[in-house]
Amino acid sequence: MSRKKCVAMLLAGGQGSRLMPLTRKTAKPSVPFGAKYRIIDFPLSNCQNSGIDTVGVLTQYRPQELSDYLGQGGPWDMDLKTGGLHILSPYEKESGAEWFSGTADAIGQNIDFIRKFNPAYVLILSGDHIYKMNYDEMLQQHIRNRADCTIAVIEVPMEEASRFGIMNTDPKTDRILEFEEKPEHPKNNLASMGVYIFSADKLIHYLTKDKADPDSFHDFGKNIIPEMLKENQRMFAFQFHGYWRDVGTLSSYWASNMDVIRMDDDDGAKLELNDPSWRIYYRHRFTHPQYIGDGGALTDSVVGDGCEINGFVTHSVLFSDIIIEEGAVVRDSVILSSARIHKGAVLDHVILDEGAEVMENTVLGAPDGLFVEGSKPTGEADGVPLTVAADHVKVGPDIRVRGGSVLTEDLTGDTLKGGRE
């Protein structure tokens, strides 16, 4: 088999517990985004646009929907005879079956896949970030620096730096001098993006060494990168200045979808999805065109195919095949495919999962409504608590649900009479 210059390994097996209930039936990278995409479309499209045509997608948690969506990689032009897209799951070996026990272990269990293509470099990606990035520019910097490892970094607000792995670098050369994993008192705000390029021989060496360490967490941030720094390997930061958001929480997921509408975030970096020079590719869902009825009104929103809008929608993201009946109001919300919102319903700062149904005159996001007990914190959107309804949940009719509630099962008048309150 011909040698590939660079092979990408895309970590897509995370459970995404902070995105529950959106991830209760699917892995985080396959969660829908921006009216027609999935989160994983962004790193895959970055690979295609950067000239990287060999990608191993490492799955673990609820892989079926993600595997069905990816198929053979056709939408990203990766259905190739040599290279292309490959789905890599844990499998039973002579010693028994092993789940991936960390990010480094996930790559380590697939060293044979890397060796199959004999690359000079390995690009490691996370499947849960929204951004557009030219990996080839990063690779060229890696080659110029004769680096063993290059880590993409982005400046984050100093008050948020303790949430990330922080790189302390030489300001003249960008050589990494120190790495701090989620430090309580960070020294700067250069945060790791979870995008790494390794020289392949160095990566294989350190993965093999790490696997033999019984005390290791088998994690890049906790083990591999600190070990390479300790042994004075050539490690550099690649500074990225575009749009990037980790959509690991409900509030960040909501905010990033809103960025699709307003096209910029707080520091001015744009999430431009209409750039013909850097397209985001996705698997099409074939359905009928949008329809806006005589009584419908739509402002400052992004709407997918197949929607029928007879109510009022403002500053919201609607996916496909959604029905909004007369008199219904949807504002500052993210509505996933095949949801139905009946007459007189009001949704304010809501995430409605696929197939969910809001019945007549029900209010989600009411300041003085019922708070559903057992709800986990959803975070806030523009200072307003988010309300989240899981897939195929039915709510109402004639119920007021307070902002910050999480609905994972049907909520009706009969439910409340049965003691749900």
CSV table of C-alpha atoms in Angstrom, one decimal:
chain,number,residue,atom,x,y,z
A,1,MET,CA,0.0,0.0,0.0
A,2,SER,CA,1.3,3.5,-0.9
A,3,ARG,CA,2.6,5.6,2.0
A,4,LYS,CA,0.4,8.5,3.2
A,5,LYS,CA,2.2,11.6,4.3
A,6,CYS,CA,-0.3,12.3,7.1
A,7,VAL,CA,-3.1,10.1,8.6
A,8,ALA,CA,-5.8,11.7,10.8
A,9,MET,CA,-7.2,9.9,13.9
A,10,LEU,CA,-10.5,11.4,15.0
A,11,LEU,CA,-11.6,10.7,18.6
A,12,ALA,CA,-15.4,10.3,18.4
A,13,GLY,CA,-16.3,7.9,21.2
A,14,GLY,CA,-17.2,10.2,24.0
A,15,GLN,CA,-20.4,9.9,25.9
A,16,GLY,CA,-20.9,13.6,26.2
A,17,SER,CA,-22.6,13.4,29.7
A,18,ARG,CA,-22.7,17.2,30.0
A,19,LEU,CA,-24.8,17.3,26.8
A,20,MET,CA,-27.5,15.0,28.2
A,21,PRO,CA,-30.3,14.5,27.3
A,22,LEU,CA,-29.1,15.2,23.7
A,23,THR,CA,-26.6,12.4,23.9
A,24,ARG,CA,-28.7,9.8,25.7
A,25,LYS,CA,-29.1,7.8,22.4
A,26,THR,CA,-26.2,9.0,20.3
A,27,ALA,CA,-22.5,9.9,20.6
A,28,LYS,CA,-21.7,13.6,21.0
A,29,PRO,CA,-20.0,14.0,17.6
A,30,SER,CA,-23.2,12.9,15.9
A,31,VAL,CA,-25.4,15.5,17.6
A,32,PRO,CA,-27.0,17.8,15.0
A,33,PHE,CA,-25.8,21.4,14.6
A,34,GLY,CA,-26.6,24.5,12.7
A,35,ALA,CA,-29.9,23.4,11.0
A,36,LYS,CA,-28.4,20.7,8.8
A,37,TYR,CA,-25.0,19.5,10.0
A,38,ARG,CA,-23.6,17.2,12.7
A,39,ILE,CA,-20.7,18.2,15.0
A,40,ILE,CA,-18.4,15.7,13.4
A,41,ASP,CA,-18.9,17.3,9.9
A,42,PHE,CA,-16.5,20.1,11.0
A,43,PRO,CA,-13.3,18.1,11.6
A,44,LEU,CA,-14.1,15.8,8.7
A,45,SER,CA,-14.6,18.8,6.4
A,46,ASN,CA,-11.4,20.4,7.7
A,47,CYS,CA,-9.5,17.2,6.8
A,48,GLN,CA,-11.0,17.1,3.3
A,49,ASN,CA,-10.3,20.8,2.7
A,50,SER,CA,-6.7,20.4,4.0
A,51,GLY,CA,-5.9,17.6,1.6
A,52,ILE,CA,-5.9,14.8,4.3
A,53,ASP,CA,-7.8,11.9,2.8
A,54,THR,CA,-7.2,9.1,5.3
A,55,VAL,CA,-9.1,9.3,8.5
A,56,GLY,CA,-9.7,6.8,11.3
A,57,VAL,CA,-12.8,7.6,13.3
A,58,LEU,CA,-12.6,6.0,16.8
A,59,THR,CA,-16.0,5.2,18.2
A,60,GLN,CA,-17.2,3.7,21.4
A,61,TYR,CA,-20.3,5.1,23.0
A,62,ARG,CA,-23.5,4.4,21.1
A,63,PRO,CA,-21.8,4.2,17.7
A,64,GLN,CA,-24.7,3.0,15.5
A,65,GLU,CA,-26.2,6.4,14.5
A,66,LEU,CA,-22.7,7.9,14.0
A,67,SER,CA,-21.6,4.9,11.9
A,68,ASP,CA,-24.8,5.0,9.8
A,69,TYR,CA,-24.3,8.7,9.2
A,70,LEU,CA,-20.7,8.4,8.1
A,71,GLY,CA,-21.2,5.4,5.9
A,72,GLN,CA,-18.2,5.0,3.6
A,73,GLY,CA,-17.3,8.7,3.8
A,74,GLY,CA,-18.9,9.8,0.5
A,75,PRO,CA,-20.1,13.3,1.5
A,76,TRP,CA,-16.5,14.2,2.5
A,77,ASP,CA,-15.0,12.6,-0.7
A,78,MET,CA,-13.4,9.8,1.4
A,79,ASP,CA,-14.9,6.7,-0.2
A,80,LEU,CA,-11.5,5.8,-1.6
A,81,LYS,CA,-9.8,2.5,-2.4
A,82,THR,CA,-6.5,3.6,-0.8
A,83,GLY,CA,-7.0,5.6,2.4
A,84,GLY,CA,-10.5,7.1,2.9
A,85,LEU,CA,-12.6,7.0,6.0
A,86,HIS,CA,-12.5,4.1,8.4
A,87,ILE,CA,-14.6,3.5,11.5
A,88,LEU,CA,-12.5,2.0,14.3
A,89,SER,CA,-14.2,0.5,17.4
A,90,PRO,CA,-12.9,-1.5,20.3
A,91,TYR,CA,-12.7,-5.2,19.5
A,92,GLU,CA,-11.9,-8.5,21.1
A,93,LYS,CA,-8.2,-9.5,20.9
A,94,GLU,CA,-6.4,-12.7,22.0
A,95,SER,CA,-6.2,-11.2,25.6
A,96,GLY,CA,-9.9,-10.3,25.6
A,97,ALA,CA,-12.0,-7.2,24.8
A,98,GLU,CA,-10.8,-3.8,26.0
A,99,TRP,CA,-12.8,-0.5,26.0
A,100,PHE,CA,-10.8,2.6,25.3
A,101,SER,CA,-9.6,3.7,28.7
A,102,GLY,CA,-8.3,7.2,27.6
A,103,THR,CA,-7.5,9.3,24.6
A,104,ALA,CA,-4.0,7.9,24.3
A,105,ASP,CA,-5.2,4.3,24.8
A,106,ALA,CA,-7.8,4.8,22.0
A,107,ILE,CA,-5.0,5.7,19.6
A,108,GLY,CA,-2.7,3.1,21.0
A,109,GLN,CA,-5.2,0.3,20.4
A,110,ASN,CA,-5.2,1.3,16.7
A,111,ILE,CA,-1.4,1.6,16.1
A,112,ASP,CA,-1.8,-1.2,13.5
A,113,PHE,CA,-4.1,1.0,11.5
A,114,ILE,CA,-1.5,3.8,11.5
A,115,ARG,CA,1.3,1.4,10.6
A,116,LYS,CA,-0.8,0.1,7.7
A,117,PHE,CA,-0.4,3.5,5.9
A,118,ASN,CA,3.1,4.1,7.2
A,119,PRO,CA,2.6,7.9,7.5
A,120,ALA,CA,5.4,10.4,8.4
A,121,TYR,CA,2.9,12.3,10.5
A,122,VAL,CA,-0.3,11.6,12.5
A,123,LEU,CA,-2.9,14.3,13.1
A,124,ILE,CA,-5.1,13.7,16.2
A,125,LEU,CA,-8.5,15.4,16.4
A,126,SER,CA,-11.4,15.7,18.7
A,127,GLY,CA,-14.9,15.1,17.3
A,128,ASP,CA,-16.8,17.6,19.5
A,129,HIS,CA,-15.5,21.1,18.5
A,130,ILE,CA,-17.0,23.6,16.0
A,131,TYR,CA,-14.3,25.3,14.0
A,132,LYS,CA,-12.8,25.7,10.5
A,133,MET,CA,-9.0,25.1,10.3
A,134,ASN,CA,-6.4,24.4,7.7
A,135,TYR,CA,-4.5,21.5,9.1
A,136,ASP,CA,-2.0,21.7,6.3
A,137,GLU,CA,-0.7,25.1,7.6
A,138,MET,CA,-0.2,23.4,11.0
A,139,LEU,CA,1.6,20.5,9.3
A,140,GLN,CA,3.9,22.8,7.4
A,141,GLN,CA,4.9,24.6,10.6
A,142,HIS,CA,5.5,21.2,12.2
A,143,ILE,CA,7.9,20.3,9.4
A,144,ARG,CA,9.7,23.6,9.4
A,145,ASN,CA,10.3,23.3,13.2
A,146,ARG,CA,11.5,19.7,12.9
A,147,ALA,CA,9.0,19.2,15.7
A,148,ASP,CA,8.2,15.9,17.4
A,149,CYS,CA,4.7,17.3,18.4
A,150,THR,CA,2.8,20.4,17.5
A,151,ILE,CA,-0.3,21.4,19.5
A,152,ALA,CA,-2.9,23.9,18.2
A,153,VAL,CA,-3.7,26.6,20.7
A,154,ILE,CA,-6.2,29.4,20.9
A,155,GLU,CA,-6.5,32.4,23.3
A,156,VAL,CA,-9.4,32.1,25.7
A,157,PRO,CA,-10.7,34.6,28.3
A,158,MET,CA,-8.3,34.5,31.3
A,159,GLU,CA,-11.2,33.7,33.6
A,160,GLU,CA,-12.0,30.5,31.6
A,161,ALA,CA,-8.4,29.3,31.3
A,162,SER,CA,-8.6,26.9,34.2
A,163,ARG,CA,-11.0,24.8,32.2
A,164,PHE,CA,-8.4,23.9,29.6
A,165,GLY,CA,-4.9,22.5,29.1
A,166,ILE,CA,-2.7,25.6,29.1
A,167,MET,CA,0.6,26.0,27.1
A,168,ASN,CA,3.4,28.2,28.4
A,169,THR,CA,5.6,29.0,25.4
A,170,ASP,CA,8.7,30.8,24.3
A,171,PRO,CA,7.1,34.0,22.8
A,172,LYS,CA,9.7,34.2,20.0
A,173,THR,CA,9.7,30.6,18.8
A,174,ASP,CA,6.4,29.2,20.1
A,175,ARG,CA,8.3,26.3,21.6
A,176,ILE,CA,6.3,24.8,24.4
A,177,LEU,CA,8.1,25.1,27.8
A,178,GLU,CA,5.4,23.9,30.1
A,179,PHE,CA,2.0,22.3,29.9
A,180,GLU,CA,-0.6,22.6,32.7
A,181,GLU,CA,-3.7,20.5,32.6
A,182,LYS,CA,-6.6,22.6,33.9
A,183,PRO,CA,-4.5,24.7,36.3
A,184,GLU,CA,-6.2,26.4,39.2
A,185,HIS,CA,-4.0,29.5,38.7
A,186,PRO,CA,-3.1,29.5,34.9
A,187,LYS,CA,0.0,31.5,33.9
A,188,ASN,CA,-1.5,32.5,30.5
A,189,ASN,CA,-4.5,31.9,28.3
A,190,LEU,CA,-3.1,29.8,25.5
A,191,ALA,CA,-5.5,26.8,25.6
A,192,SER,CA,-5.1,23.5,23.8
A,193,MET,CA,-7.7,22.9,21.1
A,194,GLY,CA,-7.3,19.1,21.3
A,195,VAL,CA,-5.6,19.1,17.9
A,196,TYR,CA,-2.2,17.5,17.8
A,197,ILE,CA,0.3,16.6,15.1
A,198,PHE,CA,3.0,14.0,16.0
A,199,SER,CA,5.8,12.7,14.0
A,200,ALA,CA,4.6,9.1,13.6
A,201,ASP,CA,7.7,7.4,15.1
A,202,LYS,CA,7.6,9.5,18.2
A,203,LEU,CA,3.9,9.0,18.7
A,204,ILE,CA,4.2,5.2,18.4
A,205,HIS,CA,7.2,5.2,20.8
A,206,TYR,CA,5.4,7.2,23.5
A,207,LEU,CA,2.1,5.3,23.1
A,208,THR,CA,4.0,2.0,23.6
A,209,LYS,CA,5.8,3.4,26.6
A,210,ASP,CA,2.5,4.7,28.1
A,211,LYS,CA,0.7,1.4,27.6
A,212,ALA,CA,3.3,-0.4,29.8
A,213,ASP,CA,2.8,2.1,32.7
A,214,PRO,CA,0.1,0.7,35.1
A,215,ASP,CA,-0.3,4.0,36.8
A,216,SER,CA,-1.0,6.0,33.7
A,217,PHE,CA,-4.4,7.5,32.8
A,218,HIS,CA,-3.5,6.8,29.2
A,219,ASP,CA,-4.4,10.4,28.3
A,220,PHE,CA,-2.6,12.8,26.0
A,221,GLY,CA,-3.0,15.8,28.3
A,222,LYS,CA,-2.3,14.0,31.6
A,223,ASN,CA,0.4,11.6,30.4
A,224,ILE,CA,1.8,11.7,26.8
A,225,ILE,CA,2.4,15.5,26.5
A,226,PRO,CA,4.0,15.9,30.0
A,227,GLU,CA,6.2,12.8,29.4
A,228,MET,CA,7.5,14.2,26.1
A,229,LEU,CA,8.2,17.6,27.7
A,230,LYS,CA,10.0,15.9,30.6
A,231,GLU,CA,12.2,14.2,28.0
A,232,ASN,CA,12.9,17.5,26.2
A,233,GLN,CA,11.2,16.6,22.9
A,234,ARG,CA,10.8,19.3,20.3
A,235,MET,CA,7.2,20.5,21.0
A,236,PHE,CA,5.6,23.7,19.5
A,237,ALA,CA,2.4,25.6,19.7
A,238,PHE,CA,0.4,26.4,16.5
A,239,GLN,CA,-1.6,29.6,17.2
A,240,PHE,CA,-5.1,29.6,15.7
A,241,HIS,CA,-7.0,32.9,15.4
A,242,GLY,CA,-10.3,31.8,13.9
A,243,TYR,CA,-13.7,30.7,15.4
A,244,TRP,CA,-13.5,27.8,17.8
A,245,ARG,CA,-15.9,26.5,20.4
A,246,ASP,CA,-16.0,23.4,22.5
A,247,VAL,CA,-19.7,22.4,22.5
A,248,GLY,CA,-19.4,20.1,25.5
A,249,THR,CA,-22.2,21.7,27.5
A,250,LEU,CA,-25.8,22.5,26.8
A,251,SER,CA,-25.2,26.3,27.2
A,252,SER,CA,-22.1,26.2,24.8
A,253,TYR,CA,-24.1,24.1,22.3
A,254,TRP,CA,-26.9,26.6,22.4
A,255,ALA,CA,-24.5,29.5,22.1
A,256,SER,CA,-22.6,28.0,19.1
A,257,ASN,CA,-25.9,27.4,17.3
A,258,MET,CA,-26.8,31.1,17.9
A,259,ASP,CA,-23.4,32.0,16.4
A,260,VAL,CA,-24.7,30.5,13.1
A,261,ILE,CA,-27.3,33.3,13.1
A,262,ARG,CA,-25.2,36.3,14.2
A,263,MET,CA,-22.1,35.1,12.4
A,264,ASP,CA,-19.6,36.3,15.1
A,265,ASP,CA,-18.8,35.7,18.7
A,266,ASP,CA,-17.7,38.1,21.4
A,267,ASP,CA,-14.2,38.7,20.1
A,268,GLY,CA,-15.2,39.0,16.5
A,269,ALA,CA,-14.2,35.6,15.1
A,270,LYS,CA,-16.8,34.5,12.6
A,271,LEU,CA,-18.5,31.2,12.1
A,272,GLU,CA,-19.0,31.6,8.3
A,273,LEU,CA,-20.8,28.6,6.9
A,274,ASN,CA,-21.3,30.1,3.4
A,275,ASP,CA,-17.7,30.4,2.4
A,276,PRO,CA,-17.3,28.6,-1.0
A,277,SER,CA,-13.5,28.2,-0.4
A,278,TRP,CA,-14.0,26.2,2.8
A,279,ARG,CA,-17.2,24.3,2.6
A,280,ILE,CA,-18.6,22.2,5.5
A,281,TYR,CA,-19.7,18.9,3.9
A,282,TYR,CA,-22.5,16.8,5.3
A,283,ARG,CA,-24.8,13.9,4.5
A,284,HIS,CA,-28.0,15.3,2.9
A,285,ARG,CA,-31.4,14.6,4.3
A,286,PHE,CA,-33.7,14.6,1.3
A,287,THR,CA,-37.1,16.2,2.1
A,288,HIS,CA,-39.5,18.8,0.7
A,289,PRO,CA,-38.8,22.6,0.6
A,290,GLN,CA,-39.6,24.9,3.5
A,291,TYR,CA,-43.1,26.4,3.7
A,292,ILE,CA,-44.1,29.6,5.5
A,293,GLY,CA,-47.9,30.0,5.7
A,294,ASP,CA,-50.0,33.2,5.6
A,295,GLY,CA,-50.0,33.4,9.4
A,296,GLY,CA,-46.3,32.6,9.7
A,297,ALA,CA,-43.5,35.0,10.4
A,298,LEU,CA,-39.8,34.3,10.4
A,299,THR,CA,-37.0,36.7,11.5
A,300,ASP,CA,-33.3,36.4,12.2
A,301,SER,CA,-33.3,32.6,12.0
A,302,VAL,CA,-31.8,29.7,10.2
A,303,VAL,CA,-34.3,27.1,9.0
A,304,GLY,CA,-33.7,23.6,7.4
A,305,ASP,CA,-35.6,21.9,4.7
A,306,GLY,CA,-39.1,20.5,5.2
A,307,CYS,CA,-40.2,22.9,7.8
A,308,GLU,CA,-43.8,24.2,7.9
A,309,ILE,CA,-44.1,27.5,9.7
A,310,ASN,CA,-47.5,29.0,10.5
A,311,GLY,CA,-46.5,30.6,13.8
A,312,PHE,CA,-43.9,33.2,14.8
A,313,VAL,CA,-40.1,32.3,14.9
A,314,THR,CA,-37.4,34.7,15.8
A,315,HIS,CA,-33.6,34.3,16.5
A,316,SER,CA,-33.8,30.5,16.4
A,317,VAL,CA,-32.2,27.6,14.6
A,318,LEU,CA,-34.7,25.0,13.1
A,319,PHE,CA,-33.5,21.7,11.7
A,320,SER,CA,-35.6,19.8,9.1
A,321,ASP,CA,-39.3,18.6,9.0
A,322,ILE,CA,-40.5,20.8,11.9
A,323,ILE,CA,-44.1,21.8,12.1
A,324,ILE,CA,-45.0,25.1,13.9
A,325,GLU,CA,-48.7,25.7,14.1
A,326,GLU,CA,-50.7,28.9,14.1
A,327,GLY,CA,-50.2,31.2,17.1
A,328,ALA,CA,-47.1,29.3,18.4
A,329,VAL,CA,-44.1,31.4,19.3
A,330,VAL,CA,-40.5,30.3,19.2
A,331,ARG,CA,-37.7,32.6,20.2
A,332,ASP,CA,-34.0,32.2,21.0
A,333,SER,CA,-34.3,28.4,20.6
A,334,VAL,CA,-32.8,25.4,18.9
A,335,ILE,CA,-35.3,23.0,17.5
A,336,LEU,CA,-34.1,19.6,16.2
A,337,SER,CA,-35.6,17.6,13.3
A,338,SER,CA,-39.2,16.3,13.2
A,339,ALA,CA,-40.3,18.3,16.3
A,340,ARG,CA,-43.9,19.6,16.4
A,341,ILE,CA,-45.1,22.8,18.2
A,342,HIS,CA,-48.8,23.1,18.5
A,343,LYS,CA,-51.2,26.1,18.5
A,344,GLY,CA,-50.6,28.7,21.1
A,345,ALA,CA,-47.4,27.1,22.5
A,346,VAL,CA,-44.5,29.4,23.5
A,347,LEU,CA,-40.8,28.4,23.6
A,348,ASP,CA,-38.3,30.8,25.0
A,349,HIS,CA,-34.6,29.8,25.3
A,350,VAL,CA,-35.3,26.1,24.6
A,351,ILE,CA,-33.5,23.2,23.1
A,352,LEU,CA,-36.0,20.7,21.7
A,353,ASP,CA,-34.6,17.4,20.7
A,354,GLU,CA,-35.6,15.3,17.7
A,355,GLY,CA,-39.3,14.3,17.5
A,356,ALA,CA,-40.3,16.1,20.6
A,357,GLU,CA,-43.8,17.6,20.7
A,358,VAL,CA,-45.1,20.7,22.6
A,359,MET,CA,-48.9,20.6,22.9
A,360,GLU,CA,-51.4,23.5,22.7
A,361,ASN,CA,-50.9,26.5,25.0
A,362,THR,CA,-47.9,25.0,26.7
A,363,VAL,CA,-45.1,27.4,27.7
A,364,LEU,CA,-41.5,26.2,27.9
A,365,GLY,CA,-39.2,28.7,29.6
A,366,ALA,CA,-41.8,30.4,31.7
A,367,PRO,CA,-40.3,32.4,34.6
A,368,ASP,CA,-43.0,31.4,37.0
A,369,GLY,CA,-43.9,27.9,35.8
A,370,LEU,CA,-43.4,24.4,37.2
A,371,PHE,CA,-39.7,23.4,37.7
A,372,VAL,CA,-39.3,19.7,36.9
A,373,GLU,CA,-37.6,18.0,39.8
A,374,GLY,CA,-34.5,16.1,39.2
A,375,SER,CA,-33.3,18.5,36.5
A,376,LYS,CA,-29.6,18.8,36.1
A,377,PRO,CA,-28.1,22.3,35.6
A,378,THR,CA,-28.5,23.3,31.9
A,379,GLY,CA,-26.6,26.6,32.1
A,380,GLU,CA,-27.8,29.9,31.0
A,381,ALA,CA,-28.2,31.5,27.5
A,382,ASP,CA,-27.9,35.3,27.5
A,383,GLY,CA,-28.5,35.2,31.3
A,384,VAL,CA,-31.7,33.1,30.8
A,385,PRO,CA,-31.9,29.5,32.1
A,386,LEU,CA,-32.2,27.0,29.2
A,387,THR,CA,-35.0,24.5,29.1
A,388,VAL,CA,-34.3,21.2,27.4
A,389,ALA,CA,-36.7,18.5,26.2
A,390,ALA,CA,-35.3,15.1,25.2
A,391,ASP,CA,-36.1,13.2,22.0
A,392,HIS,CA,-39.7,12.2,21.4
A,393,VAL,CA,-40.9,13.7,24.7
A,394,LYS,CA,-44.4,15.1,24.7
A,395,VAL,CA,-45.2,18.2,26.9
A,396,GLY,CA,-48.6,19.6,27.6
A,397,PRO,CA,-51.2,20.7,26.8
A,398,ASP,CA,-51.7,23.8,29.0
A,399,ILE,CA,-48.6,23.4,31.1
A,400,ARG,CA,-46.1,26.1,32.1
A,401,VAL,CA,-42.5,24.8,32.6
A,402,ARG,CA,-40.0,27.0,34.3
A,403,GLY,CA,-36.7,27.8,32.6
A,404,GLY,CA,-33.8,25.5,33.6
A,405,SER,CA,-35.9,22.4,33.5
A,406,VAL,CA,-34.8,19.2,31.8
A,407,LEU,CA,-37.6,16.9,30.4
A,408,THR,CA,-36.7,13.3,29.7
A,409,GLU,CA,-40.1,11.8,29.7
A,410,ASP,CA,-43.7,12.9,28.8
A,411,LEU,CA,-45.1,15.7,30.9
A,412,THR,CA,-48.9,16.0,30.8
A,413,GLY,CA,-51.8,17.0,33.0
A,414,ASP,CA,-52.3,13.4,33.9
A,415,THR,CA,-48.6,13.0,34.9
A,416,LEU,CA,-48.9,16.0,37.3
A,417,LYS,CA,-52.1,14.6,38.9
A,418,GLY,CA,-50.2,11.4,39.5
A,419,GLY,CA,-47.7,13.2,41.7
A,420,ARG,CA,-45.0,14.4,39.3
A,421,GLU,CA,-44.9,17.8,41.1
